[in-house]
PDB file of C-alpha atoms in Angstrom:
ATOM      1  CA  MET A  95       3.348  31.308 -24.653  1.00 77.00           C
ATOM      2  CA  LEU A  96       5.119  28.220 -25.576  1.00 81.00           C
ATOM      3  CA  GLN A  97       8.107  28.903 -22.683  1.00 91.00           C
ATOM      4  CA  ALA A  98       5.418  29.223 -20.217  1.00 88.00           C
ATOM      5  CA  LEU A  99       3.704  26.000 -21.075  1.00 89.00           C
ATOM      6  CA  PHE A 100       7.087  24.539 -20.774  1.00 90.00           C
ATOM      7  CA  VAL A 101       7.664  25.819 -17.207  1.00 91.00           C
ATOM      8  CA  LEU A 102       4.425  24.336 -16.328  1.00 93.00           C
ATOM      9  CA  ILE A 103       4.896  21.105 -17.515  1.00 93.00           C
ATOM     10  CA  LEU A 104       8.422  21.269 -15.623  1.00 93.00           C
ATOM     11  CA  ILE A 105       7.103  22.281 -12.722  1.00 94.00           C
ATOM     12  CA  TRP A 106       4.419  19.541 -13.076  1.00 95.00           C
ATOM     13  CA  VAL A 107       7.457  16.661 -13.791  1.00 94.00           C
ATOM     14  CA  ILE A 108       9.358  18.028 -10.755  1.00 94.00           C
ATOM     15  CA  TRP A 109       6.466  17.680  -8.265  1.00 93.00           C
ATOM     16  CA  THR A 110       5.214  14.375  -9.469  1.00 88.00           C
ATOM     17  CA  VAL A 111       8.916  13.059  -9.392  1.00 91.00           C
ATOM     18  CA  GLY A 112       9.272  14.796  -6.083  1.00 87.00           C
ATOM     19  CA  THR A 113       6.189  13.091  -4.697  1.00 80.00           C
ATOM     20  CA  ILE A 114       6.741   9.581  -5.516  1.00 78.00           C
ATOM     21  CA  ILE A 115      10.444  10.005  -4.108  1.00 83.00           C
ATOM     22  CA  TRP A 116       8.567  11.378  -0.808  1.00 80.00           C
ATOM     23  CA  THR A 117       5.883   8.670  -0.686  1.00 75.00           C
ATOM     24  CA  ARG A 118       8.360   6.253  -0.993  1.00 76.00           C
ATOM     25  CA  THR A 119      11.390   7.617   1.237  1.00 80.00           C
ATOM     26  CA  THR A 120       8.463   7.763   4.154  1.00 78.00           C
ATOM     27  CA  LEU A 121       6.840   4.821   3.471  1.00 80.00           C
ATOM     28  CA  LYS A 122      10.289   3.018   4.234  1.00 81.00           C
ATOM     29  CA  ARG A 123      10.632   4.787   7.197  1.00 83.00           C
ATOM     30  CA  ALA A 124       7.315   3.674   8.332  1.00 85.00           C
ATOM     31  CA  ALA A 125       7.172  -0.038   7.351  1.00 93.00           C
ATOM     32  CA  THR A 126       9.323  -3.316   6.061  1.00 95.00           C
ATOM     33  CA  VAL A 127       8.656  -3.080   2.014  1.00 94.00           C
ATOM     34  CA  LEU A 128       8.593  -6.685   1.363  1.00 96.00           C
ATOM     35  CA  LYS A 129       9.218  -8.393  -2.506  1.00 96.00           C
ATOM     36  CA  SER A 130       6.621 -11.015  -3.821  1.00 96.00           C
ATOM     37  CA  GLU A 131       8.143 -13.824  -2.323  1.00 96.00           C
ATOM     38  CA  GLU A 132       8.986 -12.849   1.295  1.00 97.00           C
ATOM     39  CA  PHE A 133       5.614 -10.842   1.483  1.00 97.00           C
ATOM     40  CA  GLU A 134       3.749 -14.125   0.478  1.00 96.00           C
ATOM     41  CA  LYS A 135       6.015 -16.249   3.597  1.00 96.00           C
ATOM     42  CA  GLN A 136       5.143 -13.887   5.828  1.00 97.00           C
ATOM     43  CA  SER A 137       1.924 -12.934   5.657  1.00 96.00           C
ATOM     44  CA  ARG A 138       0.528 -16.451   6.311  1.00 94.00           C
ATOM     45  CA  GLY A 139      -1.606 -16.807   9.204  1.00 93.00           C
ATOM     46  CA  GLN A 140      -1.395 -12.796   9.761  1.00 96.00           C
ATOM     47  CA  GLN A 141      -3.507  -9.496   9.184  1.00 97.00           C
ATOM     48  CA  LEU A 142      -3.401  -9.460   5.213  1.00 97.00           C
ATOM     49  CA  ILE A 143      -5.304  -6.462   3.987  1.00 96.00           C
ATOM     50  CA  ASP A 144      -6.072  -5.590   0.654  1.00 97.00           C
ATOM     51  CA  ILE A 145      -6.920  -1.823   0.565  1.00 95.00           C
ATOM     52  CA  ARG A 146      -8.026  -1.840  -3.150  1.00 95.00           C
ATOM     53  CA  GLU A 147     -11.596  -1.439  -4.428  1.00 94.00           C
ATOM     54  CA  PRO A 148     -14.112  -4.360  -3.591  1.00 95.00           C
ATOM     55  CA  ALA A 149     -14.225  -4.982  -7.334  1.00 96.00           C
ATOM     56  CA  LYS A 150     -10.589  -5.533  -7.563  1.00 96.00           C
ATOM     57  CA  PHE A 151     -10.088  -7.985  -4.763  1.00 96.00           C
ATOM     58  CA  LYS A 152     -13.336  -9.896  -6.099  1.00 96.00           C
ATOM     59  CA  ALA A 153     -11.676 -10.250  -9.283  1.00 97.00           C
ATOM     60  CA  LYS A 154      -8.278 -11.712  -8.122  1.00 97.00           C
ATOM     61  CA  HIS A 155      -6.484 -11.500  -4.546  1.00 97.00           C
ATOM     62  CA  VAL A 156      -3.588 -12.498  -2.492  1.00 97.00           C
ATOM     63  CA  LEU A 157      -4.918 -15.959  -1.068  1.00 96.00           C
ATOM     64  CA  GLY A 158      -5.716 -15.265   2.080  1.00 95.00           C
ATOM     65  CA  ALA A 159      -6.530 -11.710   1.980  1.00 97.00           C
ATOM     66  CA  ARG A 160      -9.285  -9.719   3.080  1.00 95.00           C
ATOM     67  CA  ASN A 161     -10.394  -6.680   1.554  1.00 95.00           C
ATOM     68  CA  ILE A 162     -11.256  -3.361   3.570  1.00 93.00           C
ATOM     69  CA  GLN A 163     -10.943  -0.697   1.640  1.00 90.00           C
ATOM     70  CA  TYR A 164      -8.352   2.370   2.049  1.00 86.00           C
ATOM     71  CA  ALA A 165     -11.020   4.813   2.894  1.00 86.00           C
ATOM     72  CA  MET A 166     -12.618   2.821   5.350  1.00 86.00           C
ATOM     73  CA  LEU A 167      -9.089   2.097   7.192  1.00 83.00           C
ATOM     74  CA  ASN A 168      -8.428   5.602   7.075  1.00 77.00           C
ATOM     75  CA  GLU A 169     -11.409   6.699   8.908  1.00 81.00           C
ATOM     76  CA  ASN A 170     -11.412   3.582  11.346  1.00 79.00           C
ATOM     77  CA  HIS A 171      -9.004   1.014  11.631  1.00 78.00           C
ATOM     78  CA  THR A 172     -10.466  -0.861  14.659  1.00 83.00           C
ATOM     79  CA  ALA A 173     -10.728  -3.585  12.403  1.00 87.00           C
ATOM     80  CA  LEU A 174      -7.029  -4.166  12.860  1.00 92.00           C
ATOM     81  CA  ARG A 175      -5.208  -5.441  16.123  1.00 93.00           C
ATOM     82  CA  LYS A 176      -2.137  -3.549  17.207  1.00 93.00           C
ATOM     83  CA  ASP A 177      -0.532  -6.456  18.775  1.00 94.00           C
ATOM     84  CA  LYS A 178      -0.027  -8.625  15.332  1.00 95.00           C
ATOM     85  CA  PRO A 179       1.872  -7.600  12.357  1.00 97.00           C
ATOM     86  CA  VAL A 180       0.054  -5.913   9.726  1.00 97.00           C
ATOM     87  CA  PHE A 181       0.668  -6.856   5.756  1.00 98.00           C
ATOM     88  CA  LEU A 182      -0.963  -4.568   3.385  1.00 96.00           C
ATOM     89  CA  TYR A 183      -1.193  -4.417  -0.255  1.00 96.00           C
ATOM     90  CA  ASP A 184      -3.024  -2.025  -3.019  1.00 94.00           C
ATOM     91  CA  GLU A 185      -2.263  -1.863  -6.812  1.00 92.00           C
ATOM     92  CA  ASN A 186       0.797   0.283  -6.685  1.00 85.00           C
ATOM     93  CA  MET A 187       1.701   1.465  -2.783  1.00 83.00           C
ATOM     94  CA  GLN A 188       0.155   4.870  -3.363  1.00 82.00           C
ATOM     95  CA  PHE A 189      -2.489   3.824  -0.850  1.00 88.00           C
ATOM     96  CA  ALA A 190      -0.891   1.909   1.352  1.00 90.00           C
ATOM     97  CA  ALA A 191       2.244   4.601   1.706  1.00 87.00           C
ATOM     98  CA  ARG A 192      -0.770   7.304   2.855  1.00 86.00           C
ATOM     99  CA  LEU A 193      -2.312   4.467   5.722  1.00 90.00           C
ATOM    100  CA  VAL A 194       0.916   3.278   7.004  1.00 92.00           C
ATOM    101  CA  ARG A 195       1.892   6.714   8.129  1.00 88.00           C
ATOM    102  CA  LYS A 196      -1.493   6.828   9.819  1.00 89.00           C
ATOM    103  CA  LEU A 197      -1.441   3.506  11.316  1.00 92.00           C
ATOM    104  CA  LYS A 198       2.263   4.402  12.565  1.00 92.00           C
ATOM    105  CA  LYS A 199       1.072   7.654  14.258  1.00 90.00           C
ATOM    106  CA  ASP A 200      -1.783   5.681  15.481  1.00 90.00           C
ATOM    107  CA  GLY A 201       0.586   3.136  17.694  1.00 92.00           C
ATOM    108  CA  TYR A 202       0.836   0.122  14.969  1.00 94.00           C
ATOM    109  CA  ASN A 203       4.448  -1.218  14.895  1.00 92.00           C
ATOM    110  CA  GLU A 204       4.886  -3.872  12.968  1.00 96.00           C
ATOM    111  CA  ILE A 205       3.665  -2.996   9.332  1.00 96.00           C
ATOM    112  CA  PHE A 206       4.548  -4.498   6.047  1.00 97.00           C
ATOM    113  CA  VAL A 207       3.977  -3.492   2.609  1.00 96.00           C
ATOM    114  CA  LEU A 208       3.977  -5.715  -0.929  1.00 96.00           C
ATOM    115  CA  LYS A 209       6.480  -3.869  -2.892  1.00 94.00           C
ATOM    116  CA  ASN A 210       5.332  -2.287  -6.009  1.00 91.00           C
ATOM    117  CA  GLY A 211       1.732  -3.453  -4.916  1.00 93.00           C
ATOM    118  CA  PHE A 212      -0.212  -6.421  -6.290  1.00 96.00           C
ATOM    119  CA  ALA A 213       0.370  -5.458  -9.793  1.00 91.00           C
ATOM    120  CA  GLU A 214       3.912  -7.115  -9.667  1.00 89.00           C
ATOM    121  CA  TYR A 215       2.698  -9.981  -7.113  1.00 95.00           C
ATOM    122  CA  ASN A 216       3.664 -13.365  -8.282  1.00 94.00           C
ATOM    123  CA  GLY A 217       2.392 -15.554  -5.248  1.00 94.00           C
ATOM    124  CA  LYS A 218      -0.531 -17.521  -4.621  1.00 94.00           C
ATOM    125  CA  THR A 219      -3.972 -15.705  -5.630  1.00 95.00           C
ATOM    126  CA  LYS A 220      -7.935 -16.412  -5.796  1.00 94.00           C
ATOM    127  CA  SER A 221      -9.776 -15.423  -8.445  1.00 90.00           C
ATOM    128  CA  ASN A 222     -13.688 -15.542  -8.436  1.00 76.00           C
TER     129      ASN A 222
END
């Protein structure tokens, strides 16, 4: 019984680590991942999209960002222009990685993602 539990936990750990590695690897192939300082500089005047939940966006967000939830963008991303760079961030890059793959597949070529998400952003923000 204890061995079976150990095997299940081991499988879960391997699967989790594998998922994280796969997500980050595929993200780097489809988008440019930028550190906080570069993200802040390059995103000025561009399509800067916060894909977190509205409550988190209202509490605090990157200055100049607009909030379009991940679920809405995943279904229909006509709010984004293909001819301009798209800068995305979420809490920890998990949803951004999924969305980047979809955007790339649909013809968006200049996609930038905030490294490690908003949790590690240290640029200018707006709070309500």
